[in-house]
PDB file of C-alpha atoms in Angstrom:
ATOM      1  CA  ASP A 575      -0.148  -0.011  -0.167  1.00 64.00           C
ATOM      2  CA  ALA A 576       1.411   2.621  -1.664  1.00 76.00           C
ATOM      3  CA  GLY A 577       1.430   6.376   1.008  1.00 93.00           C
ATOM      4  CA  VAL A 578       1.837  10.074  -0.074  1.00 96.00           C
ATOM      5  CA  THR A 579       4.233  10.532  -2.797  1.00 97.00           C
ATOM      6  CA  GLN A 580       5.914  14.403  -3.403  1.00 97.00           C
ATOM      7  CA  SER A 581       8.066  15.072  -6.606  1.00 97.00           C
ATOM      8  CA  PRO A 582      10.904  16.676  -5.934  1.00 97.00           C
ATOM      9  CA  THR A 583      13.011  15.740  -3.246  1.00 96.00           C
ATOM     10  CA  HIS A 584      14.935  18.553  -3.004  1.00 97.00           C
ATOM     11  CA  LEU A 585      14.399  22.046  -5.427  1.00 96.00           C
ATOM     12  CA  ILE A 586      16.683  25.282  -5.437  1.00 98.00           C
ATOM     13  CA  LYS A 587      14.952  28.783  -7.349  1.00 98.00           C
ATOM     14  CA  THR A 588      15.937  31.648  -7.866  1.00 98.00           C
ATOM     15  CA  ARG A 589      14.410  35.028  -6.523  1.00 98.00           C
ATOM     16  CA  GLY A 590      11.719  35.889  -8.968  1.00 98.00           C
ATOM     17  CA  GLN A 591      11.110  32.073 -10.554  1.00 98.00           C
ATOM     18  CA  GLN A 592       7.961  29.810 -10.829  1.00 98.00           C
ATOM     19  CA  VAL A 593       7.746  26.442  -8.969  1.00 98.00           C
ATOM     20  CA  THR A 594       5.344  23.637  -9.071  1.00 98.00           C
ATOM     21  CA  LEU A 595       5.524  20.936  -6.441  1.00 98.00           C
ATOM     22  CA  ARG A 596       3.714  17.607  -7.187  1.00 98.00           C
ATOM     23  CA  CYS A 597       2.057  15.458  -4.800  1.00 98.00           C
ATOM     24  CA  SER A 598      -0.175  11.242  -5.320  1.00 98.00           C
ATOM     25  CA  PRO A 599      -2.460  10.812  -2.188  1.00 97.00           C
ATOM     26  CA  LYS A 600      -1.917   7.878  -0.635  1.00 95.00           C
ATOM     27  CA  SER A 601      -4.112   4.772  -2.186  1.00 94.00           C
ATOM     28  CA  GLY A 602      -7.939   5.092  -0.532  1.00 92.00           C
ATOM     29  CA  HIS A 603      -7.684   9.193   0.087  1.00 94.00           C
ATOM     30  CA  ASP A 604      -9.498  11.493  -1.726  1.00 95.00           C
ATOM     31  CA  THR A 605      -8.693  14.841   0.270  1.00 95.00           C
ATOM     32  CA  VAL A 606      -5.111  16.608  -0.080  1.00 96.00           C
ATOM     33  CA  SER A 607      -4.041  19.644   1.740  1.00 96.00           C
ATOM     34  CA  TRP A 608      -0.178  21.396   1.900  1.00 98.00           C
ATOM     35  CA  TYR A 609       1.801  22.978   5.019  1.00 98.00           C
ATOM     36  CA  GLN A 610       5.227  24.716   4.783  1.00 98.00           C
ATOM     37  CA  GLN A 611       7.041  24.428   7.421  1.00 97.00           C
ATOM     38  CA  ALA A 612      10.190  26.950   8.170  1.00 96.00           C
ATOM     39  CA  LEU A 613      13.263  25.952   9.979  1.00 93.00           C
ATOM     40  CA  GLY A 614      12.561  25.530  13.463  1.00 91.00           C
ATOM     41  CA  GLN A 615       8.950  25.977  13.682  1.00 95.00           C
ATOM     42  CA  GLY A 616       5.912  23.935  12.595  1.00 96.00           C
ATOM     43  CA  PRO A 617       3.901  23.291   9.747  1.00 97.00           C
ATOM     44  CA  GLN A 618       1.744  26.196   8.540  1.00 97.00           C
ATOM     45  CA  PHE A 619      -1.686  25.401   6.432  1.00 97.00           C
ATOM     46  CA  ILE A 620      -1.588  26.430   2.592  1.00 98.00           C
ATOM     47  CA  PHE A 621      -4.876  25.012   1.384  1.00 96.00           C
ATOM     48  CA  GLN A 622      -6.630  22.144   0.647  1.00 95.00           C
ATOM     49  CA  TYR A 623      -7.804  19.956  -2.068  1.00 96.00           C
ATOM     50  CA  TYR A 624     -11.445  17.796  -2.782  1.00 94.00           C
ATOM     51  CA  GLU A 625     -13.304  16.917  -5.173  1.00 94.00           C
ATOM     52  CA  GLU A 626     -10.316  19.451  -7.738  1.00 95.00           C
ATOM     53  CA  GLU A 627     -11.601  22.209  -5.670  1.00 95.00           C
ATOM     54  CA  GLU A 628     -10.020  24.483  -3.178  1.00 94.00           C
ATOM     55  CA  ARG A 629     -11.937  24.355  -0.320  1.00 92.00           C
ATOM     56  CA  GLN A 630      -9.784  25.485   2.660  1.00 92.00           C
ATOM     57  CA  ARG A 631      -7.497  28.460   2.588  1.00 95.00           C
ATOM     58  CA  GLY A 632      -4.683  29.263   5.445  1.00 95.00           C
ATOM     59  CA  ASN A 633      -3.053  32.538   5.124  1.00 95.00           C
ATOM     60  CA  PHE A 634      -0.629  32.766   2.585  1.00 97.00           C
ATOM     61  CA  PRO A 635      -0.898  34.767  -0.622  1.00 97.00           C
ATOM     62  CA  ASP A 636      -2.306  34.852  -4.110  1.00 96.00           C
ATOM     63  CA  ARG A 637       1.577  33.880  -5.227  1.00 98.00           C
ATOM     64  CA  PHE A 638       0.589  30.004  -3.554  1.00 98.00           C
ATOM     65  CA  SER A 639      -1.480  27.789  -5.565  1.00 98.00           C
ATOM     66  CA  GLY A 640      -2.645  24.635  -6.774  1.00 97.00           C
ATOM     67  CA  HIS A 641      -4.161  21.606  -8.708  1.00 97.00           C
ATOM     68  CA  GLN A 642      -5.687  18.548  -7.493  1.00 98.00           C
ATOM     69  CA  PHE A 643      -6.229  16.105 -10.917  1.00 97.00           C
ATOM     70  CA  PRO A 644      -8.800  14.076 -11.388  1.00 97.00           C
ATOM     71  CA  ASN A 645      -6.702  11.281  -9.840  1.00 96.00           C
ATOM     72  CA  TYR A 646      -6.527  12.917  -7.332  1.00 97.00           C
ATOM     73  CA  SER A 647      -3.086  14.559  -7.113  1.00 98.00           C
ATOM     74  CA  SER A 648      -2.696  17.445  -6.139  1.00 98.00           C
ATOM     75  CA  GLU A 649       0.128  20.447  -7.155  1.00 98.00           C
ATOM     76  CA  LEU A 650       1.259  22.912  -5.332  1.00 98.00           C
ATOM     77  CA  ASN A 651       3.062  26.385  -7.121  1.00 98.00           C
ATOM     78  CA  VAL A 652       4.385  29.512  -6.276  1.00 98.00           C
ATOM     79  CA  ASN A 653       4.874  32.904  -8.068  1.00 97.00           C
ATOM     80  CA  ALA A 654       7.565  35.322  -7.973  1.00 98.00           C
ATOM     81  CA  LEU A 655       9.600  33.888  -5.377  1.00 98.00           C
ATOM     82  CA  LEU A 656      11.071  35.327  -2.417  1.00 98.00           C
ATOM     83  CA  LEU A 657      13.526  34.362  -0.262  1.00 98.00           C
ATOM     84  CA  GLY A 658      10.925  33.683   2.337  1.00 97.00           C
ATOM     85  CA  ASP A 659       9.861  31.000   0.301  1.00 98.00           C
ATOM     86  CA  SER A 660      12.173  28.616   1.513  1.00 98.00           C
ATOM     87  CA  ALA A 661      11.028  25.954   3.473  1.00 97.00           C
ATOM     88  CA  LEU A 662       9.995  21.876   3.674  1.00 97.00           C
ATOM     89  CA  TYR A 663       6.289  21.887   2.167  1.00 98.00           C
ATOM     90  CA  LEU A 664       4.504  18.574   3.387  1.00 98.00           C
ATOM     91  CA  CYS A 665       1.747  16.610   0.922  1.00 97.00           C
ATOM     92  CA  ALA A 666      -1.081  15.435   3.499  1.00 96.00           C
ATOM     93  CA  SER A 667      -3.666  13.864   1.994  1.00 95.00           C
ATOM     94  CA  SER A 668      -7.070  12.117   4.145  1.00 93.00           C
ATOM     95  CA  TYR A 669      -9.790  10.554   2.956  1.00 91.00           C
ATOM     96  CA  ARG A 670     -12.876  13.118   2.662  1.00 83.00           C
ATOM     97  CA  ARG A 671     -12.898  16.153   3.812  1.00 73.00           C
ATOM     98  CA  GLY A 672     -13.821  17.839   7.608  1.00 74.00           C
ATOM     99  CA  ALA A 673     -11.805  16.554  10.877  1.00 73.00           C
ATOM    100  CA  ASN A 674     -10.473  13.390   9.349  1.00 82.00           C
ATOM    101  CA  GLU A 675      -7.226  11.715  10.349  1.00 87.00           C
ATOM    102  CA  GLN A 676      -3.974  13.228   7.900  1.00 91.00           C
ATOM    103  CA  TYR A 677      -1.163  10.962   6.779  1.00 93.00           C
ATOM    104  CA  PHE A 678       1.971  13.439   5.649  1.00 96.00           C
ATOM    105  CA  GLY A 679       4.614  12.540   2.612  1.00 96.00           C
ATOM    106  CA  PRO A 680       8.799  13.615   2.957  1.00 96.00           C
ATOM    107  CA  GLY A 681       8.547  16.695   1.775  1.00 97.00           C
ATOM    108  CA  THR A 682       9.692  18.899  -0.829  1.00 98.00           C
ATOM    109  CA  ARG A 683      12.801  20.725   0.803  1.00 97.00           C
ATOM    110  CA  LEU A 684      13.045  24.523  -1.600  1.00 98.00           C
ATOM    111  CA  THR A 685      15.269  26.888  -1.700  1.00 98.00           C
ATOM    112  CA  VAL A 686      15.275  29.937  -3.289  1.00 98.00           C
ATOM    113  CA  THR A 687      18.278  31.801  -3.264  1.00 97.00           C
TER     114      THR A 687
ATOM    115  CA  LYS B 210      -7.725  32.428  17.064  1.00 89.00           C
ATOM    116  CA  GLN B 211      -6.727  28.997  17.934  1.00 94.00           C
ATOM    117  CA  GLU B 212      -2.642  28.539  18.884  1.00 96.00           C
ATOM    118  CA  VAL B 213      -0.903  25.931  20.208  1.00 97.00           C
ATOM    119  CA  THR B 214       1.720  25.857  22.673  1.00 98.00           C
ATOM    120  CA  GLN B 215       4.899  23.852  22.698  1.00 97.00           C
ATOM    121  CA  ILE B 216       6.755  23.507  26.462  1.00 94.00           C
ATOM    122  CA  PRO B 217       9.774  22.172  26.554  1.00 93.00           C
ATOM    123  CA  ALA B 218      11.273  23.525  23.011  1.00 96.00           C
ATOM    124  CA  ALA B 219      14.576  21.109  23.856  1.00 97.00           C
ATOM    125  CA  LEU B 220      15.009  18.258  25.913  1.00 96.00           C
ATOM    126  CA  SER B 221      17.637  16.156  26.673  1.00 97.00           C
ATOM    127  CA  VAL B 222      17.701  13.307  29.017  1.00 97.00           C
ATOM    128  CA  PRO B 223      19.442   9.882  30.004  1.00 97.00           C
ATOM    129  CA  GLU B 224      18.618   6.534  27.733  1.00 98.00           C
ATOM    130  CA  GLY B 225      16.270   4.642  29.956  1.00 97.00           C
ATOM    131  CA  GLU B 226      13.986   7.675  30.954  1.00 97.00           C
ATOM    132  CA  ASN B 227      10.660   8.166  31.255  1.00 97.00           C
ATOM    133  CA  LEU B 228       9.468  11.797  29.927  1.00 96.00           C
ATOM    134  CA  VAL B 229       6.250  13.598  29.232  1.00 96.00           C
ATOM    135  CA  LEU B 230       5.762  16.284  26.334  1.00 97.00           C
ATOM    136  CA  ASN B 231       3.465  19.398  27.126  1.00 97.00           C
ATOM    137  CA  CYS B 232       1.078  20.709  24.704  1.00 98.00           C
ATOM    138  CA  SER B 233      -1.827  23.314  25.102  1.00 98.00           C
ATOM    139  CA  PHE B 234      -4.492  25.052  22.653  1.00 97.00           C
ATOM    140  CA  THR B 235      -6.496  28.185  23.042  1.00 96.00           C
ATOM    141  CA  ASP B 236      -9.549  26.911  21.510  1.00 93.00           C
ATOM    142  CA  SER B 237     -11.337  23.301  23.188  1.00 92.00           C
ATOM    143  CA  ALA B 238     -13.258  23.385  20.294  1.00 92.00           C
ATOM    144  CA  ILE B 239     -11.541  21.076  18.638  1.00 92.00           C
ATOM    145  CA  TYR B 240     -12.577  17.081  17.062  1.00 91.00           C
ATOM    146  CA  ASN B 241      -9.005  15.842  17.185  1.00 93.00           C
ATOM    147  CA  LEU B 242      -5.580  15.822  18.011  1.00 96.00           C
ATOM    148  CA  GLN B 243      -2.361  14.591  16.839  1.00 96.00           C
ATOM    149  CA  TRP B 244       1.266  14.294  17.692  1.00 97.00           C
ATOM    150  CA  PHE B 245       3.888  13.338  15.009  1.00 97.00           C
ATOM    151  CA  ARG B 246       7.323  12.697  15.092  1.00 97.00           C
ATOM    152  CA  GLN B 247       9.630  13.687  12.761  1.00 97.00           C
ATOM    153  CA  ASP B 248      13.061  13.567  12.017  1.00 95.00           C
ATOM    154  CA  PRO B 249      15.049  16.041  10.247  1.00 91.00           C
ATOM    155  CA  GLY B 250      14.587  16.822   6.856  1.00 87.00           C
ATOM    156  CA  LYS B 251      11.772  14.292   6.934  1.00 90.00           C
ATOM    157  CA  GLY B 252       8.105  14.456   6.787  1.00 93.00           C
ATOM    158  CA  LEU B 253       5.610  13.604   9.630  1.00 95.00           C
ATOM    159  CA  THR B 254       5.719  10.168  11.326  1.00 94.00           C
ATOM    160  CA  SER B 255       1.539   9.841  12.913  1.00 93.00           C
ATOM    161  CA  LEU B 256       2.025   8.739  16.358  1.00 96.00           C
ATOM    162  CA  LEU B 257      -1.671   8.913  18.572  1.00 95.00           C
ATOM    163  CA  LEU B 258      -4.472  10.282  17.465  1.00 94.00           C
ATOM    164  CA  ILE B 259      -7.032  10.510  20.125  1.00 94.00           C
ATOM    165  CA  GLN B 260     -10.485  12.194  19.141  1.00 92.00           C
ATOM    166  CA  SER B 261     -12.165  15.202  21.351  1.00 90.00           C
ATOM    167  CA  SER B 262     -14.533  12.575  22.729  1.00 91.00           C
ATOM    168  CA  GLN B 263     -11.337  10.224  24.524  1.00 93.00           C
ATOM    169  CA  ARG B 264      -9.561  11.068  27.191  1.00 94.00           C
ATOM    170  CA  GLU B 265      -5.910   8.903  26.204  1.00 95.00           C
ATOM    171  CA  GLN B 266      -4.372   6.736  23.512  1.00 96.00           C
ATOM    172  CA  THR B 267      -1.841   4.213  23.718  1.00 97.00           C
ATOM    173  CA  SER B 268       0.988   2.868  21.238  1.00 96.00           C
ATOM    174  CA  GLY B 269       4.046   1.039  22.681  1.00 97.00           C
ATOM    175  CA  ARG B 270       5.760   2.618  25.071  1.00 98.00           C
ATOM    176  CA  LEU B 271       4.094   5.706  23.918  1.00 98.00           C
ATOM    177  CA  ASN B 272       0.650   7.097  25.868  1.00 98.00           C
ATOM    178  CA  ALA B 273      -1.558  10.216  24.741  1.00 97.00           C
ATOM    179  CA  SER B 274      -3.765  12.036  27.121  1.00 97.00           C
ATOM    180  CA  LEU B 275      -6.449  14.981  26.008  1.00 97.00           C
ATOM    181  CA  ASP B 276      -8.245  17.255  28.085  1.00 96.00           C
ATOM    182  CA  LYS B 277     -10.568  19.645  25.975  1.00 93.00           C
ATOM    183  CA  SER B 278     -12.005  21.609  28.911  1.00 92.00           C
ATOM    184  CA  SER B 279      -7.859  22.967  30.032  1.00 95.00           C
ATOM    185  CA  GLY B 280      -6.862  22.518  26.684  1.00 96.00           C
ATOM    186  CA  ARG B 281      -4.034  20.624  27.275  1.00 97.00           C
ATOM    187  CA  SER B 282      -2.721  17.170  26.043  1.00 98.00           C
ATOM    188  CA  THR B 283       0.263  15.373  27.706  1.00 97.00           C
ATOM    189  CA  LEU B 284       2.536  12.625  25.549  1.00 97.00           C
ATOM    190  CA  TYR B 285       4.147   9.828  27.870  1.00 98.00           C
ATOM    191  CA  ILE B 286       7.330   7.797  26.458  1.00 98.00           C
ATOM    192  CA  ALA B 287       8.192   5.245  28.571  1.00 98.00           C
ATOM    193  CA  ALA B 288      11.265   4.036  29.468  1.00 98.00           C
ATOM    194  CA  SER B 289      13.035   6.240  27.076  1.00 97.00           C
ATOM    195  CA  GLN B 290      15.906   4.938  23.730  1.00 97.00           C
ATOM    196  CA  PRO B 291      18.368   6.362  21.765  1.00 97.00           C
ATOM    197  CA  GLY B 292      16.293   5.995  18.116  1.00 97.00           C
ATOM    198  CA  ASP B 293      13.519   8.276  19.922  1.00 98.00           C
ATOM    199  CA  SER B 294      16.034  10.982  19.205  1.00 98.00           C
ATOM    200  CA  ALA B 295      13.841  13.387  16.777  1.00 98.00           C
ATOM    201  CA  THR B 296      11.219  16.871  17.018  1.00 98.00           C
ATOM    202  CA  TYR B 297       7.499  15.502  18.913  1.00 98.00           C
ATOM    203  CA  LEU B 298       4.490  18.097  17.420  1.00 98.00           C
ATOM    204  CA  CYS B 299       1.288  18.732  18.299  1.00 98.00           C
ATOM    205  CA  ALA B 300      -1.356  19.770  15.976  1.00 97.00           C
ATOM    206  CA  VAL B 301      -5.175  20.024  16.567  1.00 96.00           C
ATOM    207  CA  GLN B 302      -7.778  20.235  13.879  1.00 92.00           C
ATOM    208  CA  GLY B 303     -11.094  21.613  13.901  1.00 85.00           C
ATOM    209  CA  SER B 304     -14.107  20.650  11.641  1.00 81.00           C
ATOM    210  CA  GLN B 305     -13.137  22.491   8.438  1.00 81.00           C
ATOM    211  CA  GLY B 306      -9.542  19.416   8.509  1.00 85.00           C
ATOM    212  CA  ASN B 307      -6.298  22.326   8.303  1.00 91.00           C
ATOM    213  CA  LEU B 308      -4.801  20.953  11.605  1.00 95.00           C
ATOM    214  CA  ILE B 309      -3.218  23.137  13.382  1.00 97.00           C
ATOM    215  CA  PHE B 310       0.575  22.754  15.009  1.00 98.00           C
ATOM    216  CA  GLY B 311       3.047  23.714  17.488  1.00 97.00           C
ATOM    217  CA  LYS B 312       6.428  24.727  17.543  1.00 97.00           C
ATOM    218  CA  GLY B 313       8.352  21.268  18.134  1.00 97.00           C
ATOM    219  CA  THR B 314       9.901  19.565  21.391  1.00 98.00           C
ATOM    220  CA  LYS B 315      13.012  18.783  20.117  1.00 97.00           C
ATOM    221  CA  LEU B 316      14.217  15.839  22.054  1.00 98.00           C
ATOM    222  CA  SER B 317      17.138  13.882  22.769  1.00 98.00           C
ATOM    223  CA  VAL B 318      17.902  10.561  24.527  1.00 98.00           C
ATOM    224  CA  LYS B 319      22.290  10.296  25.312  1.00 97.00           C
ATOM    225  CA  PRO B 320      22.859   7.022  25.030  1.00 95.00           C
TER     226      PRO B 320
END
């Protein structure tokens, strides 16, 4: 039973560029949430996708956008990268929206120079 | 606005000790609380999930308790081992599903 997978593992981008991160949910899950974790901090909720729509959003600017595909996989896009966007980006999946247990992937480490 | 606080920020203990990690939250209207383990640079591994109607959950040497009315949870680790060294994160979940995390407790178990 495959768990949550994320790609790429590491990424280095230059300020002002755009980046796309990918996530495949755990088998049987249909909801994907994205989190940003800065060094030494707890993860911060970015947004959640269910039925190919953004259902809930945290306190992040419009530079952060996403997409969910019919197979439930998801992408996180960040435009006009800032140095402060350097972080570990975590994807979590769950079955249905709401207060259900979330399973996390290994994360993508993004470095903006 | 829900806020989650974890105390202490860091903890160093000798192998074999029993220890307690603390988590507090400001809004008692939660659906569940999860404890996670995170190794350096890695993703999160779920350790225990406590539903709001439950008082505690146990898994092996781990026991987590929840007192929703006072906004507190504790994670008890028995007979600590060097392999337990990691950062432990507490997160609460509301009806919408998003998790709100504390900053974590960094645990070091010395052989």
